[in-house]
Coordinates of C-alpha atoms in Angstrom, one line a residue:
X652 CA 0.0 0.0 0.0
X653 CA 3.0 2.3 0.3
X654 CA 2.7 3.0 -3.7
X655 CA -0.5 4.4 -2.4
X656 CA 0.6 7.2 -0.1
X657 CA 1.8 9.6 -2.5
X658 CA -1.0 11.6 -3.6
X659 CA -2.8 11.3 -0.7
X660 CA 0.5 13.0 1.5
X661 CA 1.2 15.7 -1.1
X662 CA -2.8 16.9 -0.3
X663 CA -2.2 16.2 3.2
X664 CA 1.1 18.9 3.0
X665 CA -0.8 21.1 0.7
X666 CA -3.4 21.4 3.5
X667 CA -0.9 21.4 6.6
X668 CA 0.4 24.3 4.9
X669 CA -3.3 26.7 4.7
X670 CA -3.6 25.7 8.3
X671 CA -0.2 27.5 8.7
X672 CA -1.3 30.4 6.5
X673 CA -4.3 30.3 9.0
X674 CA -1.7 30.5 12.1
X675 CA 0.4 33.2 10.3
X676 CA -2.2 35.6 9.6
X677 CA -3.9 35.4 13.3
X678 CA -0.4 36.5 14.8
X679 CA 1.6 38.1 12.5
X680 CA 0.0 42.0 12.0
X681 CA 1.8 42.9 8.4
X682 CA -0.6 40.0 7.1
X683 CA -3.8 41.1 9.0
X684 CA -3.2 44.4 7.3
X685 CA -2.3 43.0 3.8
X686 CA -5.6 40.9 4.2
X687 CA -3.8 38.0 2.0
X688 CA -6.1 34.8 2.7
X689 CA -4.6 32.0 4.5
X690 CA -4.4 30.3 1.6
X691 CA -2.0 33.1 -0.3
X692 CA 0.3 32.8 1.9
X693 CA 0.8 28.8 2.6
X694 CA 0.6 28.4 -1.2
X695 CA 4.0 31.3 -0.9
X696 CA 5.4 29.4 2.0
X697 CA 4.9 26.1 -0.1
X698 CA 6.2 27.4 -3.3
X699 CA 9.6 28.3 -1.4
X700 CA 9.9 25.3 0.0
X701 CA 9.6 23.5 -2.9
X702 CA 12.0 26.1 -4.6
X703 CA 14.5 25.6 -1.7
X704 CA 13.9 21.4 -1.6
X705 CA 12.9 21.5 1.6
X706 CA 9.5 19.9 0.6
X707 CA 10.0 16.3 1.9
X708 CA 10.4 15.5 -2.1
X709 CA 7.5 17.1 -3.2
X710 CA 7.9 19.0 -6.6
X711 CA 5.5 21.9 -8.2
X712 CA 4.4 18.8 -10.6
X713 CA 2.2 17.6 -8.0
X714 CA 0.1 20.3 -7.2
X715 CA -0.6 20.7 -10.9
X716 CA -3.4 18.4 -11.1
X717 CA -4.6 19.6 -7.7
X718 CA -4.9 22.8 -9.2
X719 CA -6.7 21.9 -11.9
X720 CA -9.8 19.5 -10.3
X721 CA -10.1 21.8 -7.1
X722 CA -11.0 24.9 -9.8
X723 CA -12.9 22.6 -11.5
X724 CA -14.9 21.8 -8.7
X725 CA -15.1 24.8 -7.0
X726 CA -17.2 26.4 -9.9
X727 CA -19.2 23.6 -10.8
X728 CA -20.2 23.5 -6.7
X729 CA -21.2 27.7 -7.0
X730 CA -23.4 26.6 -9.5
X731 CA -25.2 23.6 -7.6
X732 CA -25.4 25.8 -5.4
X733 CA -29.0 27.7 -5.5
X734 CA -31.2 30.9 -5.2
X735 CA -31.5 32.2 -1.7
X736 CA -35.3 31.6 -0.2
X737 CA -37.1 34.8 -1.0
X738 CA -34.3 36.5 -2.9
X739 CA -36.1 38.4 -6.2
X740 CA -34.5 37.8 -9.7
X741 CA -35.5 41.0 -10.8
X742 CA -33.6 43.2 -9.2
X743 CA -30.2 41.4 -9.7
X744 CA -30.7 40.8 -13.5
X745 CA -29.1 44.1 -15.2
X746 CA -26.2 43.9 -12.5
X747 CA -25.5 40.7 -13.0
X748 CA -25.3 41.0 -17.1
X749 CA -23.3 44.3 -16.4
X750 CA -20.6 41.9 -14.6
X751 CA -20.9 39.1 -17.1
X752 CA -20.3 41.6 -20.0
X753 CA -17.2 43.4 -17.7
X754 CA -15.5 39.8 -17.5
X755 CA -15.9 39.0 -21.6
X756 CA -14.3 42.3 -22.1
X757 CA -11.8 41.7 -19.5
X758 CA -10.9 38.4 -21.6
X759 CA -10.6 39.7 -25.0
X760 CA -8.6 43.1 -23.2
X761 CA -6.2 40.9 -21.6
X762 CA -5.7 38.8 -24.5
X763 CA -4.6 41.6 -26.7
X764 CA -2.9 43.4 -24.1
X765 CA -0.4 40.1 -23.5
X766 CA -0.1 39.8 -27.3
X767 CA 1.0 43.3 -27.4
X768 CA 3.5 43.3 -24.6
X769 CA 5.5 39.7 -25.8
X770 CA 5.6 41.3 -29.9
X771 CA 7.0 44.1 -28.5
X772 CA 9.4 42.0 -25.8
X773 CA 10.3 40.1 -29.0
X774 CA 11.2 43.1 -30.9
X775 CA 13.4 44.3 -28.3
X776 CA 14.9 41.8 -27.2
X777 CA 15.1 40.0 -30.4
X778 CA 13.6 37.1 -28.2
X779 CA 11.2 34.2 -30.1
X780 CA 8.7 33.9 -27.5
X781 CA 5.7 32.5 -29.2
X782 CA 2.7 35.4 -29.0
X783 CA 0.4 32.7 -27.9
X784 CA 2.4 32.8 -24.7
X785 CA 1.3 36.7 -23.9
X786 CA -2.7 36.0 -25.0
X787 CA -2.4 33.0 -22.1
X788 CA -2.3 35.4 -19.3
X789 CA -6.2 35.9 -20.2
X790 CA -6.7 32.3 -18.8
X791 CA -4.7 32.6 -16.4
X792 CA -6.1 35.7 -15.2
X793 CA -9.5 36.1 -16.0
X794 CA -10.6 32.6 -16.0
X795 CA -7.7 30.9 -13.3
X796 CA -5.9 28.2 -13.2
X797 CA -7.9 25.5 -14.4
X798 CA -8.3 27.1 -17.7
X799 CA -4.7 28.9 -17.9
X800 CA -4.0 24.6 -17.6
X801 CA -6.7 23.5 -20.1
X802 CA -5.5 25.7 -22.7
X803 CA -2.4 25.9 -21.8
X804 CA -2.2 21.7 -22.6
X805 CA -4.2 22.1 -25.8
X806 CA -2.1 25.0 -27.5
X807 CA 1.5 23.0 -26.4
X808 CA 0.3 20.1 -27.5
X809 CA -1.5 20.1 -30.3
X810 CA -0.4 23.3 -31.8
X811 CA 3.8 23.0 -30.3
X812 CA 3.4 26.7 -28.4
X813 CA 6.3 25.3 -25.8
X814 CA 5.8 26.2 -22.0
X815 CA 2.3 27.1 -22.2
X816 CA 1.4 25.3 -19.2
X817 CA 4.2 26.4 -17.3
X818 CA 3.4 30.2 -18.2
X819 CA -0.6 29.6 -17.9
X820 CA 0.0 28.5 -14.4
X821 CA 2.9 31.0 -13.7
X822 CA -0.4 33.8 -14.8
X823 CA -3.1 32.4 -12.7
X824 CA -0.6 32.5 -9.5
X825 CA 0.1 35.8 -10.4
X826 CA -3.1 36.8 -11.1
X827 CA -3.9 35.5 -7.7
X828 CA -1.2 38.1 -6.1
X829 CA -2.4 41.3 -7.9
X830 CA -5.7 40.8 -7.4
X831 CA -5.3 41.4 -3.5
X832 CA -1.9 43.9 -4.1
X833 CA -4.5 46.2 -6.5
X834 CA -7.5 45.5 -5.2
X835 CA -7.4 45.7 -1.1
X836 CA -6.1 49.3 -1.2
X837 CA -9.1 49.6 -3.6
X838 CA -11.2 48.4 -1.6
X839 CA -9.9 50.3 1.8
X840 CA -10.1 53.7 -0.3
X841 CA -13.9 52.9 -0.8
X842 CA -14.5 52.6 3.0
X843 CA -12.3 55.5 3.6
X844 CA -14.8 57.6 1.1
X845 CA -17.8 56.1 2.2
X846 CA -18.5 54.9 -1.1
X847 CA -19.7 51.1 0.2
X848 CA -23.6 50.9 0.5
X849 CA -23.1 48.8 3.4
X850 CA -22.3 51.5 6.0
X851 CA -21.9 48.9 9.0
X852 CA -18.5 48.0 6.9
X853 CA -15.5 48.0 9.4
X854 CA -12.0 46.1 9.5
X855 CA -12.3 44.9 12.6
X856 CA -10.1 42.6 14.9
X857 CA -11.9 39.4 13.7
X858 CA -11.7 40.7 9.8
X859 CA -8.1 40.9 10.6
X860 CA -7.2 38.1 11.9
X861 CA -9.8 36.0 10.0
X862 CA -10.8 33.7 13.0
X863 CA -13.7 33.9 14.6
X864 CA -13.9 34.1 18.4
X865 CA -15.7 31.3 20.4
X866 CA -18.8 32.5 21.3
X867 CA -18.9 34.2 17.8
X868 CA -19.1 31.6 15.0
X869 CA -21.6 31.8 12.2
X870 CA -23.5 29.0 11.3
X871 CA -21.8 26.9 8.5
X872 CA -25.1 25.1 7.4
X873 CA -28.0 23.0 8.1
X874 CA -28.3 18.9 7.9
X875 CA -30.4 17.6 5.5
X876 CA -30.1 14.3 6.3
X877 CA -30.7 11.9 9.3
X878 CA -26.9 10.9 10.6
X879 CA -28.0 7.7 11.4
X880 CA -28.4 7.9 7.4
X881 CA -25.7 9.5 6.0
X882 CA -23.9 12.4 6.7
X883 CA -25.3 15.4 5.1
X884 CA -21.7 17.0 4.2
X885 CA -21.3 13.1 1.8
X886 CA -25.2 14.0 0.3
X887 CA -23.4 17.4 -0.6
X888 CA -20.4 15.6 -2.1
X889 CA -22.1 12.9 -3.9
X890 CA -24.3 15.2 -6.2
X891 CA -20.8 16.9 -7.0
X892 CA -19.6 13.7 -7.4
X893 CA -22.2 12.7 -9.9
X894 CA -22.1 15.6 -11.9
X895 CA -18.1 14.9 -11.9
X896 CA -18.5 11.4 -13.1
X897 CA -21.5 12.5 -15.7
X898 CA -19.1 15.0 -17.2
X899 CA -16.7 12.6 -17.3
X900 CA -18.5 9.5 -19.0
X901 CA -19.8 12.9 -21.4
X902 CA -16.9 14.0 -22.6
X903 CA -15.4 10.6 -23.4
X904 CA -19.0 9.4 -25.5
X905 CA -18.4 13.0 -27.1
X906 CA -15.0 12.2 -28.1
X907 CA -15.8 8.5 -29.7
X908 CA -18.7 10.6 -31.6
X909 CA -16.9 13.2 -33.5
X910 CA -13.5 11.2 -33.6
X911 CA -12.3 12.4 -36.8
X912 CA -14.8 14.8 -37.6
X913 CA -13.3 18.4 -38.8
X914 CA -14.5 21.8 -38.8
X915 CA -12.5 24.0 -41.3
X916 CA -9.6 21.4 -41.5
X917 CA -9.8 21.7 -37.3
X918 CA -10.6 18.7 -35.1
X919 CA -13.3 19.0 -33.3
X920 CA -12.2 16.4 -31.1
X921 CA -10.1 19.4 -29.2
X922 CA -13.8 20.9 -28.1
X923 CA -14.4 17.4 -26.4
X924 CA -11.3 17.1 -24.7
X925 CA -11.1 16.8 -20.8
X926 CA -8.8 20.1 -20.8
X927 CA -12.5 22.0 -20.9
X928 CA -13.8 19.9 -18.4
X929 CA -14.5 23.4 -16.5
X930 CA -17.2 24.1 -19.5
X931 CA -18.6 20.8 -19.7
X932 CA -19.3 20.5 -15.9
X933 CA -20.3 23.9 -15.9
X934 CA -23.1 22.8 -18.2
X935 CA -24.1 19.6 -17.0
X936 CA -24.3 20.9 -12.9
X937 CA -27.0 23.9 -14.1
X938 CA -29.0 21.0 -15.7
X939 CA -28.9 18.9 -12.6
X940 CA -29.6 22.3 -10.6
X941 CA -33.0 22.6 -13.1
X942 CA -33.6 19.1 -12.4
X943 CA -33.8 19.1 -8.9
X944 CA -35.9 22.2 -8.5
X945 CA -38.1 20.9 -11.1
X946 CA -38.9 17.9 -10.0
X947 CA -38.7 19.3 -6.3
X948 CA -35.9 18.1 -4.7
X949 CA -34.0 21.6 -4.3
X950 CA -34.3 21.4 -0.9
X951 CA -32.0 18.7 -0.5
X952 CA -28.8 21.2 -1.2
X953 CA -28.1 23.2 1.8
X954 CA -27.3 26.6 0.2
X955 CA -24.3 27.1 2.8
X956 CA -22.9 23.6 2.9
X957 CA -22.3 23.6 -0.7
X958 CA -20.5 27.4 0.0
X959 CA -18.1 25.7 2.1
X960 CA -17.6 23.4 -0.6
X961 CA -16.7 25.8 -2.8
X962 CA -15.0 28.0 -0.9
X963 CA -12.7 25.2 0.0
X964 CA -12.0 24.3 -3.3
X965 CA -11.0 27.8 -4.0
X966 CA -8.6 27.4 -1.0
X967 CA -7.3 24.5 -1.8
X968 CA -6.7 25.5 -5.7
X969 CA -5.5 29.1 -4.7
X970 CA -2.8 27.1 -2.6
X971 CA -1.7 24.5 -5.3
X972 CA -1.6 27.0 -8.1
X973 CA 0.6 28.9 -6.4
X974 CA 2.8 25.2 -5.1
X975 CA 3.0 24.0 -9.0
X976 CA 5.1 27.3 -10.2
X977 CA 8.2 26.3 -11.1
X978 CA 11.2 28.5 -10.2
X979 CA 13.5 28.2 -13.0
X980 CA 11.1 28.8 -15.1
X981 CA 10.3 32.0 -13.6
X982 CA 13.4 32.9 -13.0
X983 CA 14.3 32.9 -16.9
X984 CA 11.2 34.2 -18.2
X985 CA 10.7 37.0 -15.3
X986 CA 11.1 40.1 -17.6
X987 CA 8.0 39.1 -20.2
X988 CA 6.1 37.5 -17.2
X989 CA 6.1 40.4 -15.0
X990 CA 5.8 43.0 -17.7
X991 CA 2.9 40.9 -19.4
X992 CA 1.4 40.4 -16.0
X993 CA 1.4 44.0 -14.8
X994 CA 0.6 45.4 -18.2
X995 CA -3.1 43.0 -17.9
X996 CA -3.5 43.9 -14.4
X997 CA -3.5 47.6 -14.6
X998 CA -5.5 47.8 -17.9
X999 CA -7.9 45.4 -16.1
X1000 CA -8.2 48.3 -13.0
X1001 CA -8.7 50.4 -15.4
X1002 CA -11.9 48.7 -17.2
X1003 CA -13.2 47.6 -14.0
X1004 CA -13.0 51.0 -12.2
X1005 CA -13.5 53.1 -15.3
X1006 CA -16.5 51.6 -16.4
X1007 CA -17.6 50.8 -12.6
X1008 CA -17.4 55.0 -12.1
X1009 CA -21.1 54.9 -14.9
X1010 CA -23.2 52.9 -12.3
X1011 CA -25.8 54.2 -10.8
X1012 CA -25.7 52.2 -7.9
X1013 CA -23.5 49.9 -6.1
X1014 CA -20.3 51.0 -8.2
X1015 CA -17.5 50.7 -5.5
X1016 CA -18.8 46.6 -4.5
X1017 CA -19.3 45.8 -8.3
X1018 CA -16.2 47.2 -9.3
X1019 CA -14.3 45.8 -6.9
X1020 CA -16.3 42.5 -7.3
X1021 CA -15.5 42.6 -10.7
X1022 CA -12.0 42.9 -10.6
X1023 CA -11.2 40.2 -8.3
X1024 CA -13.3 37.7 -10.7
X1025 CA -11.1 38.9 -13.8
X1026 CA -7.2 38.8 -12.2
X1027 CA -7.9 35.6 -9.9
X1028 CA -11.3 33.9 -9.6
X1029 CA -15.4 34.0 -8.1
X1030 CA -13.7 33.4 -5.0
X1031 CA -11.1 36.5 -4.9
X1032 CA -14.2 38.7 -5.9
X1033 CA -15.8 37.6 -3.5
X1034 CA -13.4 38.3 -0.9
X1035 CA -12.7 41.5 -1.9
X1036 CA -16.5 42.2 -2.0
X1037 CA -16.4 40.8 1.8
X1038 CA -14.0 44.1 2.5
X1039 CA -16.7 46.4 1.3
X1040 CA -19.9 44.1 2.4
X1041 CA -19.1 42.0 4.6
X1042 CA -21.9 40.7 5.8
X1043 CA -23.2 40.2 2.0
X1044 CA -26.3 42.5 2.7
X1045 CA -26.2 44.0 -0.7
X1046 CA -27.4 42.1 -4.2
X1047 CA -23.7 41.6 -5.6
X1048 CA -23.7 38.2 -4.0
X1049 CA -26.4 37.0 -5.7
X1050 CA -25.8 38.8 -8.9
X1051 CA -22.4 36.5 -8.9
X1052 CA -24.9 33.3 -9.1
X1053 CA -26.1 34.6 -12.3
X1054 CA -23.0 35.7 -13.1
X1055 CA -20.9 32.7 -13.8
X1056 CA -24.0 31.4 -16.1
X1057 CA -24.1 34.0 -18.1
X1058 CA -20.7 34.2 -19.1
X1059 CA -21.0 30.8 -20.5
X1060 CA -23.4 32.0 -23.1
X1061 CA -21.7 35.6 -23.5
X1062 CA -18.2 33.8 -24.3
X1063 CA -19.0 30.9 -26.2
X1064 CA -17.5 31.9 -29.5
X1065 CA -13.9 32.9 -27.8
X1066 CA -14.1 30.1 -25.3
X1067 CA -15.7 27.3 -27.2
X1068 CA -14.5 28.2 -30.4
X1069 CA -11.8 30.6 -30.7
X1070 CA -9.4 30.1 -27.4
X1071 CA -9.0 26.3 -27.8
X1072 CA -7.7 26.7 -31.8
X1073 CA -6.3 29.8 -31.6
X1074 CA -2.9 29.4 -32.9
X1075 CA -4.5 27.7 -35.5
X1076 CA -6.2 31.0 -36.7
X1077 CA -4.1 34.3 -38.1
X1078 CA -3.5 37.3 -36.1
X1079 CA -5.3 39.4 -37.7
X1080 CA -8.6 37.1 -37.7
X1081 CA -7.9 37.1 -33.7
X1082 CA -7.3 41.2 -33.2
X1083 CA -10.5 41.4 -35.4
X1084 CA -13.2 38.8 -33.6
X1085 CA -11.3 39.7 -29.8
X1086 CA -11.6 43.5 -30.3
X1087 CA -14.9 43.5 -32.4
X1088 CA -16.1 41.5 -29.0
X1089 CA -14.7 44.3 -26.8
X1090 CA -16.3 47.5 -28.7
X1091 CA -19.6 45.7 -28.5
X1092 CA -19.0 44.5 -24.4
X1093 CA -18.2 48.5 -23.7
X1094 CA -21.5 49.8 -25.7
X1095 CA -23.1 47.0 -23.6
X1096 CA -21.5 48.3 -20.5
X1097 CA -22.5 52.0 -20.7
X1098 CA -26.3 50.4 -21.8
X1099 CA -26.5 48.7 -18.6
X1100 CA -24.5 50.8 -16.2
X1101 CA -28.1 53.3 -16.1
X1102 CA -30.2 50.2 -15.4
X1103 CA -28.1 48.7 -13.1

């Protein structure tokens, strides 16, 4: 059984190490005041180790995987997850689009942005980084590391753009680190100005620490099932482990059915593959979701059990993504990384902020909201929504439900059709169909901005 233990101790280190992040930021006050989740920081303290070999063995090709299934997860959970009791559709409907067009800009924007900053590296430099390479940060950034994987796998494999996994996950962890160096002092100036709806908003002791006091604790969720039964957390887990598996046995039908099958001398075999798993489960979890309210068996998800579920996969992947960088790697490529990286990260303040300044109401949590969702994930908007609400009294919450469904439809020609062949296609047939898709996101985005 020793052959066994492998996997099963790298997750146990990878976890040893959040509960250190957890210690850290309870004592240490330059961490309370950054606000970095525990998570942030024992992904850091993992990712030295590793770089130093003090790891007991473990290497960044571990946590890849990890990575990977835990982002997976953690959005197809958010979408099991369902609408709260009494909460109105109507009133969350133009905000939500206004955040669902923001983030397909945000993709496109970044895309172009990294294309221009490696031609121009190139130029200089007389380097031969592919381009492909600078358009990854969009993945990595604006949809995480699960995707910045996915297509980072497709493109160096079937289309030879070398290290594009290594750079797609080298984004996302990056991603992950700007989002809270850009968007916490963001988020502090709002309070500062009294531009948060939620008034009550304070940084207190608790926030700071981020450990609640005995006495204190907020309820994590209700059973739904007799223990005698089964325990309610494994009902939680088993319909996210059925979606999982239908995904699974799904995508390998798909891939036995168009086996061969080409669209414009493309296979369409690449849709099907289990590097857009994400998409895939994405689809098949909001069709269980329909089903089980149809049919009337809603109630058996506990809206806050399945939260924790997803907020510990967004932990847990946060951590890993972070673990799986590899330091050579970035230590060679640091001058295009960090230049493409902070080039996508400020033009992404910009759109969020600039375009956030137009709404009528709730502009500081949406903005902020929105930003965190396009340099790291749901769950780093979220969090930095919890600076500015954090008791999640206003709609943004629930306009995030909606949220990461519409963007499914909004993006399906880049992310269904364009982003998995795109070296296939020409430059200028990219620059055209990714800018044509942001001119029409920010007429969208000024539409909205009065209704919302």
């Amino acid at each position: 059984m020793g052959d066994t233990f492998h996997g099963v101790i790298a997750f146990a280190f990878l976890a040893a190490l959040i509960l250190i992040g957890v210690a850290l930021r309870a004592r240490i006050r330059i961490l309370q005041n950054s606000l970095l989740p525990a998570s942030l920081i024992g992904g850091l303290l993992g990712f030295v180790l590793i770089s130093l070999d003090l790891s007991f063995g473990f290497e960044s090709s571990d946590y890849v995987a990890f990575a990977f299934h835990f982002f997976t997860l953690s959005f197809m959970s958010l979408v099991l997850t369902g609408k709260e009791s009494g909460a109105p559709t109507q009133s969350v409907g133009n905000g939500a689009l206004w955040l669902s067009v923001g983030w397909t800009m945000s993709l496109v924007l970044q895309a172009l942005v990294g294309l221009a900053v490696i031609v121009t590296y190139n130029a200089v430099t007389g380097g031969s980084l592919s381009n492909y390479l600078g358009m990854l940060v969009t993945h990595g950034f604006t949809q995480g590391p699960g995707q910045a994987l996915a297509m980072g796998n497709i493109w160096q494999s079937e289309f030879e753009v070398n290290l594009a996994v290594d750079f797609g996950l080298i984004y996302a962890s990056m991603g992950f680190i700007l989002s809270f160096l850009i968007g916490v002092p963001a988020a502090r100036y709002a309070i500062q100005r009294g531009l948060n709806a939620n008034t009550e908003s304070k940084l207190t002791a608790v926030f700071l620490k981020g450990w609640h006091e005995q006495g204190e604790r907020p309820v994590a969720g209700y059973q739904v099932s007799h223990s005698a039964n089964v325990d309610s957390l494994v009902v939680h887990l088993g319909v996210l482990g059925l979606a999982y598996f239908i995904t699974h046995q799904y995508l390998l039908l798909l891939q036995q059915t168009v086996a061969g099958v080409t669209l414009f001398g493309l296979p369409i075999e690449i849709l099907a593959s289990h590097n857009l798993f994400f998409i895939h489960g994405l689809i098949v979890c909001l069709i269980i979701r329909k089903l089980m309210d149809r049919l009337g068996f809603g109630h058996v998800i506990d809206n806050e059990t399945q939260k924790r579920i997803t907020g510990s996969s967004v932990d847990l992947m946060m951590a890993a993504t972070i673990m799986s960088i590899q330091f050579t790697l970035l230590a060679e490529y640091i001058v295009p990384i960090l230049a493409v990286c902070l080039a996508a990260a400020l033009t992404t303040a910009l759109l969020c902020f600039g375009f956030g300044r137009f709404l009528n109401h709730l502009s500081a949590e949406r903005a902020i909201t929105l930003f965190g969702c396009c340099t790291g994930s749901t769950g780093s908007g979220l969090l930095l929504l919890r600076i500015l609400d954090p008791d999640l009294s206003t709609p943004v919450p629930r306009e995030l439900a909606f949220f990461n469904v519409a963007i499914i439809f909004l993006t399906l020609h880049i992310l269904m059709v364009m982003a998995p062949l795109l070296p296939s296609f020409g430059l200028l047939t990219v620059c055209l169909v990714y800018g044509g898709t942001f001119v029409v996101g920010a007429i969208a985005m000024q539409f909205l901005a009065k209704r919302s």
